[in-house]
Short mmCIF file of C-alpha atoms and ligand atoms in Angstrom, two decimals:
data_model
loop_
_atom_site.label_atom_id
_atom_site.label_comp_id
_atom_site.label_asym_id
_atom_site.label_seq_id
_atom_site.Cartn_x
_atom_site.Cartn_y
_atom_site.Cartn_z
CA MET W 1 0.00 0.00 0.00
CA VAL W 2 1.14 3.50 -0.78
CA SER W 3 1.17 5.68 2.33
CA SER W 4 -1.25 8.59 2.67
CA GLY W 5 1.42 11.25 2.04
CA PHE W 6 2.31 9.72 -1.31
CA ARG W 7 -1.33 9.13 -2.14
CA ALA W 8 -1.94 12.87 -1.86
CA THR W 9 1.16 13.66 -3.95
CA LEU W 10 0.13 11.22 -6.69
CA LEU W 11 -3.42 12.52 -6.81
CA LYS W 12 -2.09 16.07 -7.04
CA LEU W 13 0.07 14.96 -9.97
CA GLY W 14 -3.05 13.83 -11.79
CA LEU W 15 -3.24 10.11 -11.10
CA GLU W 16 -6.88 9.23 -10.54
CA GLU W 17 -8.04 7.51 -7.35
CA GLU W 18 -9.41 4.39 -9.13
CA ARG W 19 -6.32 4.09 -11.29
CA LEU W 20 -4.12 4.27 -8.20
CA ALA W 21 -6.17 1.55 -6.51
CA VAL W 22 -5.83 -0.77 -9.53
CA LEU W 23 -2.09 -0.15 -9.76
CA GLU W 24 -1.63 -0.85 -6.07
CA GLY W 25 -3.72 -3.98 -6.33
CA LYS W 26 -1.51 -5.54 -8.96
CA GLY W 27 1.78 -4.28 -7.51
CA GLY W 28 2.29 -1.85 -10.38
CA ILE W 29 3.30 0.87 -7.97
CA VAL W 30 5.56 0.27 -5.00
CA GLU W 31 6.76 2.44 -2.16
CA ASP W 32 10.44 2.14 -1.31
CA GLU W 33 13.14 3.73 0.77
CA PHE W 34 16.83 4.52 0.36
CA GLU W 35 18.82 5.82 3.33
CA GLY W 36 15.80 7.62 4.75
CA ILE W 37 14.59 8.95 1.38
CA ARG W 38 11.15 7.62 0.57
CA TYR W 39 9.97 7.20 -3.00
CA VAL W 40 7.37 5.50 -5.12
CA ARG W 41 8.35 3.64 -8.29
CA PHE W 42 6.12 2.62 -11.16
CA ARG W 43 6.63 -1.02 -12.13
CA ASP W 44 3.96 -0.66 -14.82
CA SER W 45 3.05 2.36 -16.83
CA ALA W 46 -0.05 4.32 -16.04
CA ARG W 47 -1.47 7.28 -17.90
CA GLY W 48 1.16 10.03 -17.78
CA PHE W 49 3.62 7.85 -15.86
CA ARG W 50 5.98 5.59 -17.75
CA ARG W 51 7.32 2.37 -16.27
CA GLY W 52 10.36 3.23 -14.16
CA THR W 53 8.97 6.62 -13.14
CA VAL W 54 10.01 7.65 -9.63
CA VAL W 55 8.12 10.07 -7.42
CA PHE W 56 9.83 11.45 -4.32
CA GLU W 57 8.25 12.74 -1.11
CA ASN W 58 9.02 16.35 -2.01
CA GLY W 59 6.93 15.92 -5.19
CA ASP W 60 9.91 15.57 -7.57
CA VAL W 61 9.00 13.31 -10.49
CA VAL W 62 11.63 11.57 -12.59
CA PRO W 63 9.88 9.98 -15.57
CA GLY W 64 10.93 6.52 -16.72
CA PHE W 65 13.43 6.45 -19.58
CA PRO W 66 11.49 5.85 -22.81
CA HIS W 67 11.90 2.91 -25.17
CA ILE W 68 14.14 3.65 -28.16
CA LYS W 69 12.94 2.24 -31.47
CA ARG W 70 15.26 -0.19 -33.15
CA ILE W 71 15.90 -0.47 -36.85
CA VAL W 72 17.26 -3.67 -38.40
CA GLN W 73 17.49 -2.51 -42.05
CA LEU W 74 19.81 0.45 -41.82
CA GLU W 75 19.10 2.21 -45.11
CA ASN W 76 15.32 1.91 -45.11
CA GLY W 77 15.12 2.42 -41.36
CA VAL W 78 17.04 5.68 -41.51
CA ARG W 79 14.91 6.94 -44.40
CA ARG W 80 11.70 6.05 -42.64
CA VAL W 81 12.55 7.47 -39.24
CA PHE W 82 14.34 10.65 -40.29
CA LYS W 83 12.59 11.37 -43.60
CA GLY W 84 15.61 13.03 -45.15
CA GLU W 85 16.26 15.26 -42.13
CA PRO W 86 19.73 15.33 -40.56
CA PHE W 87 20.50 13.43 -37.37
CA TYR W 88 23.36 13.13 -34.92
CA VAL W 89 25.00 9.75 -34.59
CA GLU W 90 26.18 8.80 -31.12
CA GLU W 91 27.80 5.64 -29.86
CA LYS W 92 25.47 3.19 -28.16
CA VAL W 93 27.54 2.30 -25.13
CA ASP W 94 26.98 -1.14 -23.67
CA GLY W 95 26.25 -0.80 -19.99
CA TYR W 96 23.27 -0.04 -17.80
CA ASN W 97 20.97 2.96 -17.88
CA VAL W 98 21.01 5.45 -15.01
CA ARG W 99 19.15 8.66 -14.35
CA VAL W 100 21.09 10.97 -12.06
CA VAL W 101 19.02 13.43 -10.13
CA LYS W 102 19.28 15.83 -7.21
CA VAL W 103 16.55 15.33 -4.64
CA GLY W 104 16.75 17.66 -1.68
CA ARG W 105 20.45 17.66 -0.93
CA ARG W 106 21.26 14.20 -2.24
CA ILE W 107 22.40 13.17 -5.70
CA LEU W 108 20.80 9.82 -6.52
CA ALA W 109 21.25 7.34 -9.36
CA LEU W 110 18.10 5.55 -10.50
CA THR W 111 18.00 2.31 -12.44
CA ARG W 112 15.79 1.80 -15.50
CA GLY W 113 13.27 0.01 -13.26
CA GLY W 114 13.09 2.96 -10.87
CA PHE W 115 15.20 1.76 -7.94
CA VAL W 116 17.75 3.98 -6.27
CA CYS W 117 20.90 1.93 -6.94
CA PRO W 118 23.13 1.89 -3.84
CA PHE W 119 26.29 1.17 -5.83
CA THR W 120 25.79 3.74 -8.58
CA THR W 121 24.62 6.38 -6.10
CA GLU W 122 27.80 5.91 -4.09
CA ARG W 123 30.05 6.16 -7.13
CA ILE W 124 28.29 8.72 -9.31
CA LEU W 125 30.12 11.79 -8.00
CA ASP W 126 33.38 10.14 -9.08
CA PHE W 127 32.20 10.92 -12.63
CA VAL W 128 29.76 13.82 -12.51
CA ASP W 129 30.46 17.35 -11.28
CA GLU W 130 28.06 18.24 -8.47
CA GLY W 131 28.22 21.86 -9.68
CA PHE W 132 25.92 20.92 -12.55
CA PHE W 133 23.08 20.23 -10.12
CA ARG W 134 23.71 23.44 -8.18
CA ASP W 135 23.08 25.31 -11.44
CA TYR W 136 20.37 23.00 -12.80
CA PRO W 137 18.54 21.27 -9.93
CA ASP W 138 15.58 20.55 -12.22
CA LEU W 139 17.49 18.58 -14.84
CA VAL W 140 18.17 14.87 -14.93
CA LEU W 141 21.41 13.50 -16.37
CA VAL W 142 20.75 10.27 -18.22
CA GLY W 143 23.66 8.06 -19.12
CA GLU W 144 25.17 4.64 -19.36
CA MET W 145 27.40 3.16 -16.64
CA ALA W 146 29.77 0.83 -18.42
CA GLY W 147 32.93 -1.09 -17.70
CA PRO W 148 34.16 -4.52 -16.70
CA GLU W 149 33.37 -3.99 -13.01
CA SER W 150 29.62 -3.60 -13.25
CA PRO W 151 26.94 -5.11 -11.03
CA TYR W 152 24.40 -5.61 -13.82
CA ILE W 153 26.28 -6.26 -17.05
CA VAL W 154 28.71 -9.08 -17.75
CA GLU W 155 31.11 -7.18 -20.02
CA GLY W 156 31.98 -3.58 -20.71
CA PRO W 157 33.03 -1.72 -23.85
CA PRO W 158 36.59 -2.56 -25.00
CA TYR W 159 37.96 0.88 -24.15
CA VAL W 160 37.00 0.89 -20.45
CA GLU W 161 39.81 -0.79 -18.58
CA GLY W 162 39.03 -1.89 -15.03
CA ASP W 163 36.31 -0.29 -12.91
CA ILE W 164 33.37 1.46 -14.52
CA ARG W 165 32.66 4.83 -16.13
CA PHE W 166 29.68 7.09 -16.78
CA PHE W 167 28.71 8.25 -20.29
CA LEU W 168 26.06 10.94 -20.65
CA PHE W 169 23.60 10.59 -23.54
CA ASP W 170 20.53 12.62 -22.58
CA ILE W 171 19.50 15.50 -20.33
CA GLN W 172 15.84 15.66 -19.38
CA GLU W 173 13.61 17.93 -17.36
CA LYS W 174 12.25 16.59 -14.10
CA GLY W 175 8.49 16.30 -14.25
CA THR W 176 7.99 16.36 -18.02
CA GLY W 177 10.88 14.10 -19.04
CA LYS W 178 11.43 16.39 -22.03
CA SER W 179 14.94 16.10 -23.49
CA LEU W 180 17.16 19.11 -24.10
CA PRO W 181 18.16 19.52 -27.76
CA ALA W 182 21.27 17.48 -28.55
CA GLU W 183 23.55 20.49 -29.09
CA GLU W 184 22.56 22.02 -25.74
CA ARG W 185 23.48 18.73 -24.09
CA TYR W 186 26.83 18.64 -25.89
CA ASP W 187 27.55 22.18 -24.66
CA LEU W 188 26.58 21.43 -21.05
CA ALA W 189 28.66 18.25 -21.03
CA ARG W 190 31.66 20.26 -22.25
CA LYS W 191 31.05 23.10 -19.79
CA TYR W 192 30.78 20.84 -16.73
CA GLY W 193 33.29 18.24 -17.89
CA ILE W 194 30.69 15.48 -17.81
CA PRO W 195 31.92 12.46 -19.78
CA HIS W 196 29.74 11.94 -22.85
CA VAL W 197 29.19 9.06 -25.29
CA GLU W 198 31.22 9.57 -28.46
CA VAL W 199 29.45 11.70 -31.07
CA PHE W 200 30.29 10.72 -34.65
CA GLY W 201 28.73 13.79 -36.22
CA LEU W 202 25.70 14.91 -38.17
CA TYR W 203 24.51 12.55 -40.91
CA ASP W 204 21.54 12.25 -43.22
CA SER W 205 20.15 9.50 -45.42
CA SER W 206 22.36 10.56 -48.35
CA ARG W 207 25.39 9.41 -46.33
CA ILE W 208 24.27 5.85 -45.81
CA ASP W 209 27.59 4.45 -47.07
CA ASP W 210 29.50 6.45 -44.45
CA LEU W 211 27.10 5.16 -41.83
CA ARG W 212 27.71 1.60 -43.01
CA GLY W 213 31.45 2.19 -42.81
CA LEU W 214 31.01 3.44 -39.24
CA ILE W 215 29.02 0.33 -38.27
CA GLU W 216 31.72 -1.91 -39.78
CA ARG W 217 34.42 -0.11 -37.83
CA LEU W 218 32.52 -0.22 -34.52
CA SER W 219 31.84 -3.89 -35.07
CA ARG W 220 35.53 -4.61 -35.71
CA GLU W 221 36.36 -2.69 -32.53
CA GLY W 222 33.96 -4.76 -30.45
CA ARG W 223 31.53 -1.86 -29.83
CA GLU W 224 27.78 -2.15 -29.47
CA GLY W 225 26.27 0.20 -32.01
CA ILE W 226 24.82 3.63 -32.63
CA VAL W 227 21.88 5.73 -31.56
CA MET W 228 20.68 8.29 -34.12
CA LYS W 229 18.93 11.42 -32.87
CA SER W 230 17.39 14.39 -34.61
CA PRO W 231 18.90 17.60 -33.16
CA ASP W 232 15.61 18.36 -31.36
CA MET W 233 15.58 14.80 -29.91
CA ARG W 234 12.10 14.10 -31.28
CA ARG W 235 13.19 11.25 -33.53
CA ILE W 236 15.50 8.59 -32.15
CA ALA W 237 16.51 5.16 -33.45
CA LYS W 238 19.13 2.59 -32.53
CA TYR W 239 21.07 0.08 -34.58
CA VAL W 240 23.47 -2.49 -33.19
CA THR W 241 26.57 -4.01 -34.77
CA PRO W 242 26.77 -7.65 -35.86
CA TYR W 243 29.56 -8.03 -33.29
CA ALA W 244 27.16 -7.07 -30.47
CA ASN W 245 24.49 -9.48 -31.69
CA VAL W 246 26.89 -12.43 -31.75
CA ASN W 247 28.46 -11.39 -28.46
CA ASP W 248 25.08 -11.12 -26.72
CA VAL W 249 24.27 -14.64 -27.90
CA ARG W 250 27.61 -15.86 -26.52
CA ILE W 251 27.03 -14.20 -23.15
CA GLY W 252 23.42 -15.41 -22.97
CA SER W 253 24.08 -19.00 -23.93
CA ARG W 254 25.86 -19.73 -20.63
CA ILE W 255 22.59 -19.04 -18.85
CA PHE W 256 20.41 -20.38 -21.64
CA PHE W 257 17.61 -21.59 -19.37
CA ASP W 258 17.40 -18.32 -17.53
CA LEU W 259 16.62 -16.24 -20.60
CA PRO W 260 13.44 -16.13 -22.65
CA HIS W 261 13.89 -17.77 -26.04
CA GLY W 262 13.02 -14.41 -27.57
CA TYR W 263 16.39 -13.10 -26.36
CA PHE W 264 18.18 -15.36 -28.84
CA MET W 265 15.61 -15.08 -31.61
CA ALA W 266 15.79 -11.28 -31.60
CA ARG W 267 19.55 -11.33 -32.10
CA ILE W 268 19.43 -13.95 -34.84
CA LYS W 269 16.79 -11.86 -36.59
CA ARG W 270 18.97 -8.74 -36.44
CA LEU W 271 21.93 -10.67 -37.88
CA ALA W 272 19.82 -12.10 -40.69
CA PHE W 273 18.75 -8.59 -41.71
CA TYR W 274 22.34 -7.41 -41.55
CA PHE W 275 23.49 -10.28 -43.83
CA ALA W 276 20.62 -9.64 -46.22
CA GLU W 277 21.17 -5.88 -46.40
CA ARG W 278 24.91 -6.31 -46.97
CA HIS W 279 24.39 -9.26 -49.36
CA LEU W 280 27.03 -11.17 -47.42
CA ARG W 281 28.00 -14.47 -48.95
CA GLY W 282 30.97 -16.75 -49.45
CA GLU W 283 33.75 -16.68 -46.89
CA GLU W 284 32.43 -13.70 -44.99
CA PHE W 285 29.03 -15.32 -44.57
CA ASP W 286 30.60 -18.62 -43.49
CA GLU W 287 32.71 -16.86 -40.92
CA TYR W 288 29.71 -15.17 -39.31
CA ALA W 289 27.61 -18.32 -39.45
CA LYS W 290 30.36 -20.23 -37.68
CA ALA W 291 30.82 -17.49 -35.08
CA LEU W 292 27.09 -17.48 -34.35
CA GLY W 293 26.93 -21.25 -34.04
CA LYS W 294 29.89 -21.30 -31.69
CA ALA W 295 28.46 -18.43 -29.65
CA LEU W 296 25.15 -20.23 -29.28
CA LEU W 297 26.51 -23.65 -28.46
CA GLY W 298 29.96 -23.26 -26.90
CA PRO W 299 29.14 -21.66 -23.54
CA PHE W 300 25.88 -23.64 -23.34
CA VAL W 301 27.70 -26.98 -23.62
CA GLU W 302 30.34 -25.79 -21.15
CA SER W 303 27.72 -24.96 -18.55
CA ILE W 304 26.06 -28.38 -19.02
CA HIS W 305 29.44 -29.96 -18.28
CA GLU W 306 29.79 -27.74 -15.24
CA VAL W 307 26.43 -28.83 -13.85
CA ALA W 308 26.96 -32.49 -14.81
CA SER W 309 30.11 -32.52 -12.70
CA GLY W 310 28.25 -31.19 -9.65
CA GLY W 311 28.69 -27.46 -10.17
CA GLU W 312 26.13 -24.71 -10.56
CA VAL W 313 25.34 -22.19 -13.24
CA GLU W 314 26.85 -19.08 -11.75
CA GLU W 315 28.41 -15.75 -12.59
CA VAL W 316 31.15 -13.95 -10.74
CA PHE W 317 31.46 -10.17 -10.91
CA THR W 318 33.45 -7.49 -9.11
CA VAL W 319 32.73 -3.86 -8.30
CA ARG W 320 34.67 -1.11 -6.52
CA VAL W 321 33.03 0.61 -3.57
CA LYS W 322 34.08 3.22 -1.05
CA ASN W 323 32.22 1.66 1.87
CA ILE W 324 31.80 -2.03 2.50
CA GLY W 325 28.25 -1.24 3.63
CA THR W 326 27.42 -0.45 -0.01
CA ALA W 327 28.29 -4.04 -0.95
CA TYR W 328 25.79 -5.37 1.59
CA ARG W 329 23.20 -2.90 0.38
CA MET W 330 23.71 -4.32 -3.12
CA VAL W 331 23.02 -7.84 -1.84
CA ALA W 332 19.74 -6.58 -0.35
CA HIS W 333 18.98 -4.64 -3.55
CA PHE W 334 19.42 -7.77 -5.68
CA GLU W 335 17.23 -9.70 -3.27
CA ARG W 336 14.41 -7.24 -3.96
CA LEU W 337 14.97 -7.88 -7.66
CA GLY W 338 14.48 -11.58 -6.93
CA VAL W 339 18.14 -12.34 -7.59
CA ARG W 340 20.37 -14.32 -5.23
CA ILE W 341 23.92 -13.03 -4.90
CA HIS W 342 26.47 -13.33 -2.17
CA ILE W 343 29.81 -11.74 -1.37
CA GLU W 344 32.76 -14.00 -2.19
CA ASP W 345 35.67 -11.73 -1.43
CA ILE W 346 36.52 -8.26 -0.11
CA GLU W 347 39.87 -6.72 -1.02
CA ASP W 348 41.25 -3.43 0.31
CA LEU W 349 42.69 -1.59 -2.71
CA LYS W 350 44.40 0.86 -0.31
CA ASN W 351 43.27 3.87 -2.34
CA GLY W 352 39.99 4.51 -0.61
CA TYR W 353 38.20 1.74 -2.51
CA TRP W 354 37.35 -1.87 -1.80
CA ARG W 355 37.05 -4.43 -4.54
CA ILE W 356 34.09 -6.67 -3.83
CA THR W 357 33.62 -10.00 -5.59
CA PHE W 358 30.05 -11.25 -5.81
CA LYS W 359 28.73 -14.55 -6.98
CA ARG W 360 25.34 -14.89 -8.58
CA VAL W 361 23.82 -18.34 -8.69
CA TYR W 362 21.12 -19.34 -11.19
CA PRO W 363 19.14 -21.96 -9.26
CA ASP W 364 16.40 -22.52 -11.86
CA ALA W 365 18.81 -22.93 -14.77
CA THR W 366 20.96 -25.27 -12.67
CA ARG W 367 17.98 -27.39 -11.65
CA GLU W 368 16.68 -27.63 -15.20
CA MET W 369 20.04 -28.69 -16.59
CA ARG W 370 20.65 -31.20 -13.82
CA GLU W 371 17.25 -32.77 -14.39
CA LEU W 372 17.78 -33.06 -18.14
CA TRP W 373 21.31 -34.41 -17.68
CA ASN W 374 19.97 -36.96 -15.24
CA GLY W 375 17.70 -38.27 -17.93
CA ARG W 376 14.35 -36.60 -17.32
CA ALA W 377 12.03 -37.40 -20.21
CA PHE W 378 9.74 -34.65 -21.45
P1 ATP S 1 14.45 -0.10 -24.93
O1 ATP S 1 14.30 -0.89 -26.20
O2 ATP S 1 13.22 -0.04 -24.12
O3 ATP S 1 15.09 1.23 -25.15
P2 ATP S 1 16.33 -2.14 -24.22
O4 ATP S 1 17.04 -2.40 -22.95
O5 ATP S 1 15.59 -3.24 -24.85
O6 ATP S 1 15.43 -0.89 -23.97
P3 ATP S 1 18.74 -1.47 -25.49
O7 ATP S 1 19.11 -2.30 -26.66
O8 ATP S 1 19.47 -1.69 -24.23
O9 ATP S 1 17.24 -1.54 -25.33
O10 ATP S 1 18.93 0.05 -25.95
C1 ATP S 1 18.47 1.16 -25.26
C2 ATP S 1 19.43 1.61 -24.20
O11 ATP S 1 20.69 1.98 -24.76
C3 ATP S 1 19.03 2.87 -23.48
O12 ATP S 1 18.10 2.59 -22.46
C4 ATP S 1 20.36 3.36 -22.90
O13 ATP S 1 20.54 2.88 -21.60
C5 ATP S 1 21.40 2.74 -23.80
N1 ATP S 1 22.26 3.71 -24.50
C6 ATP S 1 23.61 3.59 -24.64
N2 ATP S 1 24.11 4.59 -25.35
C7 ATP S 1 23.08 5.41 -25.68
C8 ATP S 1 22.97 6.63 -26.40
N3 ATP S 1 24.02 7.22 -26.97
N4 ATP S 1 21.74 7.18 -26.52
C9 ATP S 1 20.65 6.59 -25.98
N5 ATP S 1 20.70 5.44 -25.29
C10 ATP S 1 21.89 4.85 -25.13
#
């Protein structure tokens, strides 16, 4: 149940009484707390409130980050979305989405689902100048946290060595969620020294060959893809590299039983459209086909062996924190997400940081594999 204080705030923001009751009934809206700061997060969308929207006690609203449309046929997709108008091309950085916001005197980092993330909140001022929020308390910095030491993502981009980094890609208004025009964001990032995703420049549909060349290069460099944005941020589309599609399959196949089949199908579909658009055949086609097959089967078979010899399907990841308490808060945070993790190791890096090693176990995937290995008929 949402407490009476929040009820009043939500009604004032325009959520109707009946709507609120329905949402509460099905757990679509949940009240939460982070270090004494109370907030409500939307697990489902409701009129005017996107999934992932967070409402704080002081009435601050941080809208959920919207879905970005994906194109799988680059040339036709670009034509259709941008209709001949120019667009900026930015790198799509492979990490996890955070919205950074000042609420009262605290700077908080929110996950896509609308949780205050204890880890990201502790680390965010390592990357973002607090001065920005003194000047713009009503703006939200939206970016990707990416690197090899991430609590949510198995791998980081190739150019982030150790630890994790923040990459800005959007600035939105609290309340409305309206994005600042791209150029204004580029200027603010420069002015406040906020690290930004790489911007590859202004393109239009007449430069499709250059765009293809860019995709080929990013793919060779092991990077995820691009997000194209009209300067006013009204039209946005994403396109991922063939490398990222194969790599996602490779990462996912270790935990095959824990992912919906659609995860794999979507990536195979994207690759098929890439092959078709590029008319890939011969050696190049064979190479990709082999890479995809290996990505799909290799880690899957390895994890069956692991379970068959008494092990579990598990993942080990490390993060750097300033306080060990943050590591325990992450364990509790994952528990609320329905995920079981535990701390394996704590190492003092002697520079003000601790390196924490977590282990995540996949009990359902392990059970399923064990059963099948042990001969269950189905
Ligand atoms: P959705 O399709 O709802 O956007 P998703 O998780 O299925 O979400 P992704 O393939 O992860 O889709 O792509 C969208 C995400 O890409 C964004 O939520 C954002 O976190 C991330 N991203 C990385 N770089 C950028 C960028 N330059 N511009 C916008 N988003 C970016």
